[in-house]
Short mmCIF file of N, CA and C in Angstrom, two decimals:
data_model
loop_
_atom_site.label_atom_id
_atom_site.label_comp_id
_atom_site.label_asym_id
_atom_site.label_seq_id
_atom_site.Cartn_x
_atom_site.Cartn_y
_atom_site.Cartn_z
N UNK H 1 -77.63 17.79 18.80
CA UNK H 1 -78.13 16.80 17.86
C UNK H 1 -77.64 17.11 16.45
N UNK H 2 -77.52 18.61 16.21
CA UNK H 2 -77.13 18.61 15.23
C UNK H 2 -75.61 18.71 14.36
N UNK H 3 -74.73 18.59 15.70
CA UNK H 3 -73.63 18.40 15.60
C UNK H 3 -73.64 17.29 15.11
N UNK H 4 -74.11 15.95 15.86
CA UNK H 4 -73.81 14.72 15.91
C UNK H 4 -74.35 14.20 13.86
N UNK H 5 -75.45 14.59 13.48
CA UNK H 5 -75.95 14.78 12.30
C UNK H 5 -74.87 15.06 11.51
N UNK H 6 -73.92 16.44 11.67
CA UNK H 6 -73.22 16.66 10.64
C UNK H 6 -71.99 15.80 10.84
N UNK H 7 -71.62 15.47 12.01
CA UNK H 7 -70.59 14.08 12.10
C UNK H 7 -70.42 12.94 11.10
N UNK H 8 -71.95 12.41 11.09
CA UNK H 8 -72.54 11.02 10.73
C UNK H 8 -71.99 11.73 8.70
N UNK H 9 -72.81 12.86 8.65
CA UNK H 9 -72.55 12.95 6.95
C UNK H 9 -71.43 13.23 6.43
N UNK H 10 -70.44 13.94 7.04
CA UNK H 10 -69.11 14.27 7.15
C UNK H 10 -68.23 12.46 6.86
N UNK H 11 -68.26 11.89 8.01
CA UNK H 11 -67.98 10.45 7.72
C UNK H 11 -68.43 9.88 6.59
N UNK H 12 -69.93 9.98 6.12
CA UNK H 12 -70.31 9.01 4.95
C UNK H 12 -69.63 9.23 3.84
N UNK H 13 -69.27 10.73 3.45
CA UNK H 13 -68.69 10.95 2.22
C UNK H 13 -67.54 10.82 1.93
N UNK H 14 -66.44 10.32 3.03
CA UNK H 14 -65.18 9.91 3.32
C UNK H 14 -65.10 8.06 3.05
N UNK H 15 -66.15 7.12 1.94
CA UNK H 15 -66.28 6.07 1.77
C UNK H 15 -65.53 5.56 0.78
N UNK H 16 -64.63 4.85 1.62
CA UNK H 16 -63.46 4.15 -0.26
C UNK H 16 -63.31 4.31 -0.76
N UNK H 17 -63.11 4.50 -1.71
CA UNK H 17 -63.43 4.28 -3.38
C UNK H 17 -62.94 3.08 -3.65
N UNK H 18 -61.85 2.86 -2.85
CA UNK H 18 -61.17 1.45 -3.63
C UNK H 18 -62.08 0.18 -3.19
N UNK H 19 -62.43 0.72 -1.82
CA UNK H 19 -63.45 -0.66 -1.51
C UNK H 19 -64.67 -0.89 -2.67
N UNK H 20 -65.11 0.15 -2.53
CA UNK H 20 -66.57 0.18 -3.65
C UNK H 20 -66.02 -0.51 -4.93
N UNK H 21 -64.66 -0.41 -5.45
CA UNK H 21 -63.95 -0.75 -6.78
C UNK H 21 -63.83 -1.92 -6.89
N UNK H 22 -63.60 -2.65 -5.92
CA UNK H 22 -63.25 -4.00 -5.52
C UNK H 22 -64.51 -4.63 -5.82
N UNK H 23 -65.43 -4.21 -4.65
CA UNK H 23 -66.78 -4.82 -5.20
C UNK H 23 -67.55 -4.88 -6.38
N UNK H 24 -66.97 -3.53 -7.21
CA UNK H 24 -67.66 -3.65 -8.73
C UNK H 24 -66.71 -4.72 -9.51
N UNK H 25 -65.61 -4.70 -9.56
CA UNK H 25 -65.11 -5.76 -10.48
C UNK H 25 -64.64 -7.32 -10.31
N UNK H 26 -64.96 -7.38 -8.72
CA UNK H 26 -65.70 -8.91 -8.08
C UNK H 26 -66.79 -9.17 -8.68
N UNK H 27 -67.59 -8.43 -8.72
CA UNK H 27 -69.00 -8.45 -9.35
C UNK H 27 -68.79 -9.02 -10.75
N UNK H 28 -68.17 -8.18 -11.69
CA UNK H 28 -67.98 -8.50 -13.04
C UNK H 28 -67.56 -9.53 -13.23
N UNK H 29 -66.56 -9.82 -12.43
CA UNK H 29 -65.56 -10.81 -12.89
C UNK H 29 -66.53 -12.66 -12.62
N UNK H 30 -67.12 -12.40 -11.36
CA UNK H 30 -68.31 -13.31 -10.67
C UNK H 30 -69.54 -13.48 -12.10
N UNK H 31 -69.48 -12.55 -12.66
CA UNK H 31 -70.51 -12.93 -13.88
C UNK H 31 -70.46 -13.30 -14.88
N UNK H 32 -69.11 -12.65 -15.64
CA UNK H 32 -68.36 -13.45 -16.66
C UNK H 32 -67.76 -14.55 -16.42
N UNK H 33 -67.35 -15.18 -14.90
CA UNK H 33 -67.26 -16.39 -15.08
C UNK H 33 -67.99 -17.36 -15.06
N UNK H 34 -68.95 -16.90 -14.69
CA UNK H 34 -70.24 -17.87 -14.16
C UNK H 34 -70.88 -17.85 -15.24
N UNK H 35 -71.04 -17.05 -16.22
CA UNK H 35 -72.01 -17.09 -17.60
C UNK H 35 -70.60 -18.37 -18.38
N UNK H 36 -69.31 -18.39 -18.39
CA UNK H 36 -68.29 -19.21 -19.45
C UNK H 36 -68.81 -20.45 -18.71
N UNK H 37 -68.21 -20.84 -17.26
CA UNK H 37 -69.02 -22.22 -16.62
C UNK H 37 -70.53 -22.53 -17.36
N UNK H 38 -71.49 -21.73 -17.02
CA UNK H 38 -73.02 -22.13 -17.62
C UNK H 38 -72.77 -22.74 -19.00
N UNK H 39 -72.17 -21.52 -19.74
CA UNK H 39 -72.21 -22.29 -21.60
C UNK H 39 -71.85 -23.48 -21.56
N UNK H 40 -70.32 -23.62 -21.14
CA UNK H 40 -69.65 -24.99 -21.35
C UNK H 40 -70.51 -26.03 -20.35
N UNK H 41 -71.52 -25.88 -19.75
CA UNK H 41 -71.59 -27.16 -18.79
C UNK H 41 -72.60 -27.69 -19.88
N UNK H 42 -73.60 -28.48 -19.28
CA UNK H 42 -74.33 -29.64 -19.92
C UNK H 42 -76.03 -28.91 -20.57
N UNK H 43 -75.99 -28.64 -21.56
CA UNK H 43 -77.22 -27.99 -22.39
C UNK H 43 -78.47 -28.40 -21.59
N UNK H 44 -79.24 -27.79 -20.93
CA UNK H 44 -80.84 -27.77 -20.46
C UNK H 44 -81.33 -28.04 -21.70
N UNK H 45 -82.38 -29.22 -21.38
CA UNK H 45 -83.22 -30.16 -22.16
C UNK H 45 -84.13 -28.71 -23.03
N UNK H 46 -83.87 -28.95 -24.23
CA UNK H 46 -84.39 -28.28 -25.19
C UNK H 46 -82.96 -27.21 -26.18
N UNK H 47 -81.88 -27.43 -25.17
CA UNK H 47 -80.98 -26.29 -25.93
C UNK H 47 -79.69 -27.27 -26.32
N UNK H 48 -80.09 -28.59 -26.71
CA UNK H 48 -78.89 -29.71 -26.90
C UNK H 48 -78.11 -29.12 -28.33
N UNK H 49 -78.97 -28.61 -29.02
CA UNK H 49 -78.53 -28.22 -30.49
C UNK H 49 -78.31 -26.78 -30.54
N UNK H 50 -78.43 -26.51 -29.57
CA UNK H 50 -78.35 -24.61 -29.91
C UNK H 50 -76.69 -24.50 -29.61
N UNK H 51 -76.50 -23.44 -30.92
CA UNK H 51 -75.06 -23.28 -31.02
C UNK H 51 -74.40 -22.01 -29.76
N UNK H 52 -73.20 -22.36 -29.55
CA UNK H 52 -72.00 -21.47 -28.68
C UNK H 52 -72.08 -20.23 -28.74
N UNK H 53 -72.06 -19.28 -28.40
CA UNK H 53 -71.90 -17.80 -28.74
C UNK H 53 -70.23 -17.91 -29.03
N UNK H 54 -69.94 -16.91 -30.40
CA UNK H 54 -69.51 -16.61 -30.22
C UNK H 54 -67.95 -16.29 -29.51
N UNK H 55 -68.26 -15.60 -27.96
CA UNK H 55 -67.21 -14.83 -27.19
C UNK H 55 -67.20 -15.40 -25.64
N UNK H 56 -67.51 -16.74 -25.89
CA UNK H 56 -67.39 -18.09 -25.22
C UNK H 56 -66.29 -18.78 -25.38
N UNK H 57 -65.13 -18.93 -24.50
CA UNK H 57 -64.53 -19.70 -25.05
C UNK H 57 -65.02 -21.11 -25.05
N UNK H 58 -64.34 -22.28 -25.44
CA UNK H 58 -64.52 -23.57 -25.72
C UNK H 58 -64.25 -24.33 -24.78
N UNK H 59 -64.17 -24.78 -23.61
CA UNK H 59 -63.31 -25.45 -22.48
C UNK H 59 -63.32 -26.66 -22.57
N UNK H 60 -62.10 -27.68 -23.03
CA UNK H 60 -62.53 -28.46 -23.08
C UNK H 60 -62.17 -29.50 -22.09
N UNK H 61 -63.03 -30.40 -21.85
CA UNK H 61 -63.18 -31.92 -20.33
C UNK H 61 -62.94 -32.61 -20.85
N UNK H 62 -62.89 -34.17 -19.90
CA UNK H 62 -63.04 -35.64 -20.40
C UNK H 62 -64.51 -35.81 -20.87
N UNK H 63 -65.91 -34.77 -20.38
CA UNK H 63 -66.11 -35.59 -20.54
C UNK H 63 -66.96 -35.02 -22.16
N UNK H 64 -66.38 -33.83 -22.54
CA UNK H 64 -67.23 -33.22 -23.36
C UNK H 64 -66.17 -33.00 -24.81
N UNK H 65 -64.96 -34.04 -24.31
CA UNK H 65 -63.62 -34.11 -25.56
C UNK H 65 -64.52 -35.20 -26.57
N UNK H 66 -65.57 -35.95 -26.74
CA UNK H 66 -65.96 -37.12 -27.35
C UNK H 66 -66.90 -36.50 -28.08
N UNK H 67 -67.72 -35.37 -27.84
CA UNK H 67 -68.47 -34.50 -28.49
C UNK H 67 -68.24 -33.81 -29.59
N UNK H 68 -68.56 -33.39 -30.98
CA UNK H 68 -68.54 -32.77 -31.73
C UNK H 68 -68.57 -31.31 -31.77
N UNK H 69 -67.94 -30.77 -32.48
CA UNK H 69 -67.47 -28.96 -32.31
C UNK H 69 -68.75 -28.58 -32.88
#
């Protein structure tokens, strides 16, 4: 049994790195784009006037080119 034990931990510590790497900067990348989409889409009722951050870029659409900067 306790062979099989030191098998199992022997294997665990032999885990990617590059895989784990992948998943951290999928991650990042999945959040910073998804926070630039959110800004630029259509302001939730109460935030029509609240200004851009910043380190947002500006994206601009058809349908949000008629809008004021």
């Amino acid at each position: 049994m306790n062979l099989l034990m030191e098998a199992g931990a022997a294997q665990a510590s032999k885990f990617p790195f590059s895989f784990t790497l992948v998943y951290v900067i999928g991650f990042i990348a999945a959040v910073v784009l998804g926070s630039i989409a959110w800004y630029n889409s259509k302001r939730p009722v109460g935030w029509e006037n609240k200004d851009r951050p910043d380190i947002v870029p500006k994206v601009d659409t058809p349908e949000n080119s008629n809008q004021q900067k």
